[in-house]
């Protein structure tokens, strides 16, 4: 009987809307569905606190984990130490940044040299390896170029355009890496020791830094 009662479609009863006068006086009041959500959230948090309290009561005071060596507590609150700052020293971090700068400079030089080499050899792409020379008499007219020659020229132009586009992309990437290396080098100098003075160029609006001369040992 209960299964049959659940199978029959029943009307869903909805709450009436809040009267406009009451809304002006009391504001937007809570409905039953809002109360159900709030009550479920409250009981869930309450149960979580109970579980944590039970877990703290059952904890063995003599237990030890290796993670405790890298953590500390302040007023009963766990504070995790910065692992990266303890993992490497200042000299090691500075050396790794220098290696990154060296790699970026190397990649920029490789791209710029490759683009320059492609630019030098670009005009030779598509030229025939073997040339045929045809001799004609004074009274004869040379043959007009046919469709095959036009097709060859179109293929040559298409190949040149692809290589030219590839060369432009490689050259632009090399220029971006060069700019990136310059910015990394400037950042390393700014993070270093020594007095420095910042100036703004009025014409370009870019920042310029002037470092104090230090005598090297």
PDB file of C-alpha atoms in Angstrom:
ATOM      1  CA  UNK A   1       0.000   0.000   0.000  1.00  0.00           C
ATOM      2  CA  UNK A   2       2.855   2.366   0.852  1.00  0.00           C
ATOM      3  CA  UNK A   3       4.540   1.604  -2.470  1.00  0.00           C
ATOM      4  CA  UNK A   4       1.325   2.433  -4.313  1.00  0.00           C
ATOM      5  CA  UNK A   5       1.027   5.720  -2.401  1.00  0.00           C
ATOM      6  CA  UNK A   6       4.532   6.708  -3.475  1.00  0.00           C
ATOM      7  CA  UNK A   7       3.802   5.796  -7.107  1.00  0.00           C
ATOM      8  CA  UNK A   8       0.824   8.113  -7.352  1.00  0.00           C
ATOM      9  CA  UNK A   9       1.738  11.663  -8.347  1.00  0.00           C
ATOM     10  CA  UNK A  10       0.957  14.084  -5.571  1.00  0.00           C
ATOM     11  CA  UNK A  11       0.715  17.822  -5.583  1.00  0.00           C
ATOM     12  CA  UNK A  12       3.731  19.758  -4.372  1.00  0.00           C
ATOM     13  CA  UNK A  13       2.669  22.259  -1.746  1.00  0.00           C
ATOM     14  CA  UNK A  14       4.543  25.527  -1.956  1.00  0.00           C
ATOM     15  CA  UNK A  15       4.930  28.231   0.625  1.00  0.00           C
ATOM     16  CA  UNK A  16       3.023  31.420   0.062  1.00  0.00           C
ATOM     17  CA  UNK A  17       4.977  34.475  -0.930  1.00  0.00           C
ATOM     18  CA  UNK A  18       5.754  37.093   1.674  1.00  0.00           C
ATOM     19  CA  UNK A  19       3.294  39.990   1.702  1.00  0.00           C
ATOM     20  CA  UNK A  20       4.695  43.251   0.386  1.00  0.00           C
ATOM     21  CA  UNK A  21       3.741  45.216   3.525  1.00  0.00           C
ATOM     22  CA  UNK A  22       5.504  42.705   5.792  1.00  0.00           C
ATOM     23  CA  UNK A  23       8.562  42.735   3.537  1.00  0.00           C
ATOM     24  CA  UNK A  24       8.781  46.527   3.805  1.00  0.00           C
ATOM     25  CA  UNK A  25       8.542  46.358   7.602  1.00  0.00           C
ATOM     26  CA  UNK A  26      10.635  43.254   8.445  1.00  0.00           C
ATOM     27  CA  UNK A  27      12.668  42.725   5.298  1.00  0.00           C
ATOM     28  CA  UNK A  28      13.090  39.380   3.552  1.00  0.00           C
ATOM     29  CA  UNK A  29      12.100  36.681   6.067  1.00  0.00           C
ATOM     30  CA  UNK A  30      13.463  33.149   6.166  1.00  0.00           C
ATOM     31  CA  UNK A  31      11.355  30.383   4.671  1.00  0.00           C
ATOM     32  CA  UNK A  32      11.209  26.771   5.759  1.00  0.00           C
ATOM     33  CA  UNK A  33      13.516  25.516   2.984  1.00  0.00           C
ATOM     34  CA  UNK A  34      16.101  28.114   4.016  1.00  0.00           C
ATOM     35  CA  UNK A  35      15.832  26.942   7.630  1.00  0.00           C
ATOM     36  CA  UNK A  36      16.373  23.323   6.567  1.00  0.00           C
ATOM     37  CA  UNK A  37      19.608  24.208   4.742  1.00  0.00           C
ATOM     38  CA  UNK A  38      20.850  26.285   7.673  1.00  0.00           C
ATOM     39  CA  UNK A  39      20.045  23.540  10.177  1.00  0.00           C
ATOM     40  CA  UNK A  40      21.838  20.879   8.115  1.00  0.00           C
ATOM     41  CA  UNK A  41      24.937  23.075   7.828  1.00  0.00           C
ATOM     42  CA  UNK A  42      24.884  23.762  11.590  1.00  0.00           C
ATOM     43  CA  UNK A  43      24.613  20.082  12.520  1.00  0.00           C
ATOM     44  CA  UNK A  44      27.354  19.141  10.049  1.00  0.00           C
ATOM     45  CA  UNK A  45      29.749  21.626  11.629  1.00  0.00           C
ATOM     46  CA  UNK A  46      28.715  20.509  15.106  1.00  0.00           C
ATOM     47  CA  UNK A  47      29.451  16.882  14.247  1.00  0.00           C
ATOM     48  CA  UNK A  48      32.830  17.837  12.784  1.00  0.00           C
ATOM     49  CA  UNK A  49      33.796  19.630  16.007  1.00  0.00           C
ATOM     50  CA  UNK A  50      32.744  16.593  18.059  1.00  0.00           C
ATOM     51  CA  UNK A  51      34.863  14.282  15.919  1.00  0.00           C
ATOM     52  CA  UNK A  52      37.895  16.552  16.266  1.00  0.00           C
ATOM     53  CA  UNK A  53      37.460  16.732  20.040  1.00  0.00           C
ATOM     54  CA  UNK A  54      37.223  12.938  20.266  1.00  0.00           C
ATOM     55  CA  UNK A  55      40.300  12.575  18.070  1.00  0.00           C
ATOM     56  CA  UNK A  56      42.243  14.994  20.291  1.00  0.00           C
ATOM     57  CA  UNK A  57      41.209  13.117  23.446  1.00  0.00           C
ATOM     58  CA  UNK A  58      42.282   9.750  22.010  1.00  0.00           C
ATOM     59  CA  UNK A  59      45.611  11.066  20.727  1.00  0.00           C
ATOM     60  CA  UNK A  60      48.760   9.523  22.135  1.00  0.00           C
ATOM     61  CA  UNK A  61      50.922  12.304  23.664  1.00  0.00           C
ATOM     62  CA  UNK A  62      54.105  10.346  22.849  1.00  0.00           C
ATOM     63  CA  UNK A  63      53.412   9.949  19.134  1.00  0.00           C
ATOM     64  CA  UNK A  64      55.976  11.328  16.708  1.00  0.00           C
ATOM     65  CA  UNK A  65      55.961  12.089  13.001  1.00  0.00           C
ATOM     66  CA  UNK A  66      58.876  13.349  10.946  1.00  0.00           C
ATOM     67  CA  UNK A  67      56.668  16.164   9.631  1.00  0.00           C
ATOM     68  CA  UNK A  68      56.719  17.616  13.153  1.00  0.00           C
ATOM     69  CA  UNK A  69      60.314  18.693  12.584  1.00  0.00           C
ATOM     70  CA  UNK A  70      59.296  21.180   9.906  1.00  0.00           C
ATOM     71  CA  UNK A  71      56.259  22.550  11.788  1.00  0.00           C
ATOM     72  CA  UNK A  72      55.685  24.609  14.897  1.00  0.00           C
ATOM     73  CA  UNK A  73      52.760  25.764  17.004  1.00  0.00           C
ATOM     74  CA  UNK A  74      51.890  29.244  18.211  1.00  0.00           C
ATOM     75  CA  UNK A  75      49.056  29.627  20.739  1.00  0.00           C
ATOM     76  CA  UNK A  76      47.879  26.137  19.813  1.00  0.00           C
ATOM     77  CA  UNK A  77      47.761  26.869  16.067  1.00  0.00           C
ATOM     78  CA  UNK A  78      49.973  24.913  13.659  1.00  0.00           C
ATOM     79  CA  UNK A  79      52.271  27.077  11.531  1.00  0.00           C
ATOM     80  CA  UNK A  80      54.054  25.536   8.559  1.00  0.00           C
ATOM     81  CA  UNK A  81      57.504  26.824   7.783  1.00  0.00           C
ATOM     82  CA  UNK A  82      58.530  27.872   4.312  1.00  0.00           C
ATOM     83  CA  UNK A  83      60.101  24.777   2.828  1.00  0.00           C
ATOM     84  CA  UNK A  84      61.734  26.516  -0.154  1.00  0.00           C
ATOM     85  CA  UNK A  85      63.549  29.079   1.995  1.00  0.00           C
ATOM     86  CA  UNK A  86      65.013  26.280   4.124  1.00  0.00           C
ATOM     87  CA  UNK A  87      65.765  23.977   1.229  1.00  0.00           C
ATOM     88  CA  UNK A  88      68.170  26.333  -0.574  1.00  0.00           C
ATOM     89  CA  UNK A  89      70.497  29.011   0.681  1.00  0.00           C
ATOM     90  CA  UNK A  90      70.634  32.545  -0.739  1.00  0.00           C
ATOM     91  CA  UNK A  91      73.752  31.731  -2.770  1.00  0.00           C
ATOM     92  CA  UNK A  92      72.122  28.636  -4.279  1.00  0.00           C
ATOM     93  CA  UNK A  93      68.968  30.559  -5.240  1.00  0.00           C
ATOM     94  CA  UNK A  94      71.087  33.292  -6.830  1.00  0.00           C
ATOM     95  CA  UNK A  95      73.071  30.677  -8.776  1.00  0.00           C
ATOM     96  CA  UNK A  96      69.874  29.019 -10.087  1.00  0.00           C
ATOM     97  CA  UNK A  97      68.547  32.401 -11.273  1.00  0.00           C
ATOM     98  CA  UNK A  98      71.855  33.044 -13.017  1.00  0.00           C
ATOM     99  CA  UNK A  99      71.633  29.662 -14.763  1.00  0.00           C
ATOM    100  CA  UNK A 100      68.127  30.505 -15.967  1.00  0.00           C
ATOM    101  CA  UNK A 101      69.436  33.799 -17.352  1.00  0.00           C
ATOM    102  CA  UNK A 102      72.296  32.005 -19.133  1.00  0.00           C
ATOM    103  CA  UNK A 103      69.877  29.518 -20.722  1.00  0.00           C
ATOM    104  CA  UNK A 104      67.555  32.294 -21.970  1.00  0.00           C
ATOM    105  CA  UNK A 105      70.507  34.179 -23.465  1.00  0.00           C
ATOM    106  CA  UNK A 106      71.737  31.001 -25.177  1.00  0.00           C
ATOM    107  CA  UNK A 107      68.303  30.286 -26.701  1.00  0.00           C
ATOM    108  CA  UNK A 108      68.014  33.888 -27.911  1.00  0.00           C
ATOM    109  CA  UNK A 109      71.404  33.707 -29.635  1.00  0.00           C
ATOM    110  CA  UNK A 110      70.500  30.373 -31.259  1.00  0.00           C
ATOM    111  CA  UNK A 111      67.227  31.748 -32.659  1.00  0.00           C
ATOM    112  CA  UNK A 112      68.812  34.954 -33.964  1.00  0.00           C
ATOM    113  CA  UNK A 113      71.651  33.060 -35.667  1.00  0.00           C
ATOM    114  CA  UNK A 114      69.203  30.600 -37.210  1.00  0.00           C
ATOM    115  CA  UNK A 115      67.035  33.457 -38.530  1.00  0.00           C
ATOM    116  CA  UNK A 116      70.102  35.200 -40.017  1.00  0.00           C
ATOM    117  CA  UNK A 117      71.217  31.981 -41.744  1.00  0.00           C
ATOM    118  CA  UNK A 118      67.733  31.448 -43.173  1.00  0.00           C
ATOM    119  CA  UNK A 119      67.678  35.027 -44.446  1.00  0.00           C
ATOM    120  CA  UNK A 120      70.975  34.501 -46.302  1.00  0.00           C
ATOM    121  CA  UNK A 121      69.840  31.290 -48.005  1.00  0.00           C
ATOM    122  CA  UNK A 122      66.226  32.316 -48.649  1.00  0.00           C
ATOM    123  CA  UNK A 123      66.829  33.797 -52.115  1.00  0.00           C
ATOM    124  CA  UNK A 124      68.304  30.478 -53.359  1.00  0.00           C
ATOM    125  CA  UNK A 125      65.194  28.427 -52.529  1.00  0.00           C
ATOM    126  CA  UNK A 126      63.381  26.981 -55.518  1.00  0.00           C
ATOM    127  CA  UNK A 127      66.055  27.644 -58.157  1.00  0.00           C
ATOM    128  CA  UNK A 128      66.607  24.737 -60.580  1.00  0.00           C
ATOM    129  CA  UNK A 129      69.811  22.790 -60.069  1.00  0.00           C
ATOM    130  CA  UNK A 130      70.402  22.067 -63.781  1.00  0.00           C
ATOM    131  CA  UNK A 131      69.925  24.838 -66.324  1.00  0.00           C
ATOM    132  CA  UNK A 132      69.240  24.083 -69.998  1.00  0.00           C
ATOM    133  CA  UNK A 133      70.554  26.559 -72.568  1.00  0.00           C
ATOM    134  CA  UNK A 134      68.785  26.650 -75.913  1.00  0.00           C
ATOM    135  CA  UNK A 135      70.426  28.230 -78.981  1.00  0.00           C
ATOM    136  CA  UNK A 136      68.245  29.733 -81.715  1.00  0.00           C
ATOM    137  CA  UNK A 137      69.008  31.143 -85.110  1.00  0.00           C
ATOM    138  CA  UNK A 138      68.706  34.777 -85.976  1.00  0.00           C
ATOM    139  CA  UNK A 139      65.521  34.286 -87.938  1.00  0.00           C
ATOM    140  CA  UNK A 140      63.770  32.062 -85.391  1.00  0.00           C
ATOM    141  CA  UNK A 141      61.866  33.347 -82.389  1.00  0.00           C
ATOM    142  CA  UNK A 142      62.452  31.743 -79.016  1.00  0.00           C
ATOM    143  CA  UNK A 143      59.579  29.723 -77.582  1.00  0.00           C
ATOM    144  CA  UNK A 144      57.268  31.533 -75.278  1.00  0.00           C
ATOM    145  CA  UNK A 145      57.177  30.243 -71.701  1.00  0.00           C
ATOM    146  CA  UNK A 146      54.411  27.771 -71.206  1.00  0.00           C
ATOM    147  CA  UNK A 147      52.196  26.739 -68.264  1.00  0.00           C
ATOM    148  CA  UNK A 148      54.865  24.449 -66.769  1.00  0.00           C
ATOM    149  CA  UNK A 149      57.182  27.425 -66.164  1.00  0.00           C
ATOM    150  CA  UNK A 150      54.382  29.358 -64.511  1.00  0.00           C
ATOM    151  CA  UNK A 151      53.615  26.403 -62.232  1.00  0.00           C
ATOM    152  CA  UNK A 152      57.288  26.170 -61.274  1.00  0.00           C
ATOM    153  CA  UNK A 153      57.390  29.850 -60.397  1.00  0.00           C
ATOM    154  CA  UNK A 154      54.216  29.586 -58.302  1.00  0.00           C
ATOM    155  CA  UNK A 155      55.636  26.616 -56.357  1.00  0.00           C
ATOM    156  CA  UNK A 156      58.854  28.537 -55.817  1.00  0.00           C
ATOM    157  CA  UNK A 157      56.988  31.579 -54.489  1.00  0.00           C
ATOM    158  CA  UNK A 158      54.840  29.436 -52.192  1.00  0.00           C
ATOM    159  CA  UNK A 159      57.910  27.715 -50.730  1.00  0.00           C
ATOM    160  CA  UNK A 160      59.643  31.043 -50.251  1.00  0.00           C
ATOM    161  CA  UNK A 161      56.625  32.472 -48.438  1.00  0.00           C
ATOM    162  CA  UNK A 162      56.504  29.540 -46.002  1.00  0.00           C
ATOM    163  CA  UNK A 163      60.213  29.790 -45.245  1.00  0.00           C
ATOM    164  CA  UNK A 164      59.992  33.563 -44.927  1.00  0.00           C
ATOM    165  CA  UNK A 165      57.128  33.232 -42.436  1.00  0.00           C
ATOM    166  CA  UNK A 166      59.071  30.634 -40.433  1.00  0.00           C
ATOM    167  CA  UNK A 167      62.124  32.920 -40.423  1.00  0.00           C
ATOM    168  CA  UNK A 168      60.033  35.834 -39.146  1.00  0.00           C
ATOM    169  CA  UNK A 169      58.613  33.709 -36.304  1.00  0.00           C
ATOM    170  CA  UNK A 170      62.072  32.505 -35.233  1.00  0.00           C
ATOM    171  CA  UNK A 171      63.456  36.044 -35.390  1.00  0.00           C
ATOM    172  CA  UNK A 172      60.570  37.426 -33.330  1.00  0.00           C
ATOM    173  CA  UNK A 173      61.055  34.670 -30.739  1.00  0.00           C
ATOM    174  CA  UNK A 174      64.757  35.495 -30.505  1.00  0.00           C
ATOM    175  CA  UNK A 175      63.964  39.178 -29.960  1.00  0.00           C
ATOM    176  CA  UNK A 176      61.444  38.322 -27.227  1.00  0.00           C
ATOM    177  CA  UNK A 177      63.986  36.087 -25.477  1.00  0.00           C
ATOM    178  CA  UNK A 178      66.590  38.850 -25.709  1.00  0.00           C
ATOM    179  CA  UNK A 179      64.178  41.280 -24.053  1.00  0.00           C
ATOM    180  CA  UNK A 180      63.361  38.682 -21.403  1.00  0.00           C
ATOM    181  CA  UNK A 181      67.064  38.120 -20.687  1.00  0.00           C
ATOM    182  CA  UNK A 182      67.539  41.865 -20.302  1.00  0.00           C
ATOM    183  CA  UNK A 183      64.683  42.076 -17.802  1.00  0.00           C
ATOM    184  CA  UNK A 184      66.002  39.064 -15.839  1.00  0.00           C
ATOM    185  CA  UNK A 185      69.474  40.589 -15.702  1.00  0.00           C
ATOM    186  CA  UNK A 186      68.041  43.884 -14.471  1.00  0.00           C
ATOM    187  CA  UNK A 187      65.999  42.070 -11.811  1.00  0.00           C
ATOM    188  CA  UNK A 188      69.091  40.235 -10.584  1.00  0.00           C
ATOM    189  CA  UNK A 189      70.992  43.509 -10.307  1.00  0.00           C
ATOM    190  CA  UNK A 190      68.110  45.142  -8.434  1.00  0.00           C
ATOM    191  CA  UNK A 191      67.927  42.257  -5.958  1.00  0.00           C
ATOM    192  CA  UNK A 192      71.647  42.496  -5.313  1.00  0.00           C
ATOM    193  CA  UNK A 193      73.396  44.600  -2.721  1.00  0.00           C
ATOM    194  CA  UNK A 194      74.536  48.168  -3.229  1.00  0.00           C
ATOM    195  CA  UNK A 195      72.886  51.557  -3.553  1.00  0.00           C
ATOM    196  CA  UNK A 196      70.900  52.365  -6.681  1.00  0.00           C
ATOM    197  CA  UNK A 197      68.984  55.334  -7.980  1.00  0.00           C
ATOM    198  CA  UNK A 198      65.865  55.190 -10.131  1.00  0.00           C
ATOM    199  CA  UNK A 199      65.218  57.750 -12.840  1.00  0.00           C
ATOM    200  CA  UNK A 200      62.335  58.108 -15.316  1.00  0.00           C
ATOM    201  CA  UNK A 201      63.201  59.040 -18.888  1.00  0.00           C
ATOM    202  CA  UNK A 202      60.954  61.940 -19.927  1.00  0.00           C
ATOM    203  CA  UNK A 203      61.027  61.066 -23.619  1.00  0.00           C
ATOM    204  CA  UNK A 204      60.327  57.315 -23.446  1.00  0.00           C
ATOM    205  CA  UNK A 205      58.754  57.156 -19.972  1.00  0.00           C
ATOM    206  CA  UNK A 206      60.824  54.078 -19.080  1.00  0.00           C
ATOM    207  CA  UNK A 207      62.587  53.596 -15.760  1.00  0.00           C
ATOM    208  CA  UNK A 208      66.371  53.750 -15.684  1.00  0.00           C
ATOM    209  CA  UNK A 209      68.580  52.686 -12.792  1.00  0.00           C
ATOM    210  CA  UNK A 210      71.934  54.117 -11.891  1.00  0.00           C
ATOM    211  CA  UNK A 211      74.146  51.967  -9.652  1.00  0.00           C
ATOM    212  CA  UNK A 212      76.936  53.194  -7.437  1.00  0.00           C
ATOM    213  CA  UNK A 213      80.388  52.128  -8.572  1.00  0.00           C
ATOM    214  CA  UNK A 214      81.878  49.527  -6.273  1.00  0.00           C
ATOM    215  CA  UNK A 215      85.511  48.573  -6.416  1.00  0.00           C
ATOM    216  CA  UNK A 216      85.885  44.835  -6.962  1.00  0.00           C
ATOM    217  CA  UNK A 217      88.246  42.960  -4.682  1.00  0.00           C
TER     218      UNK A 217
END
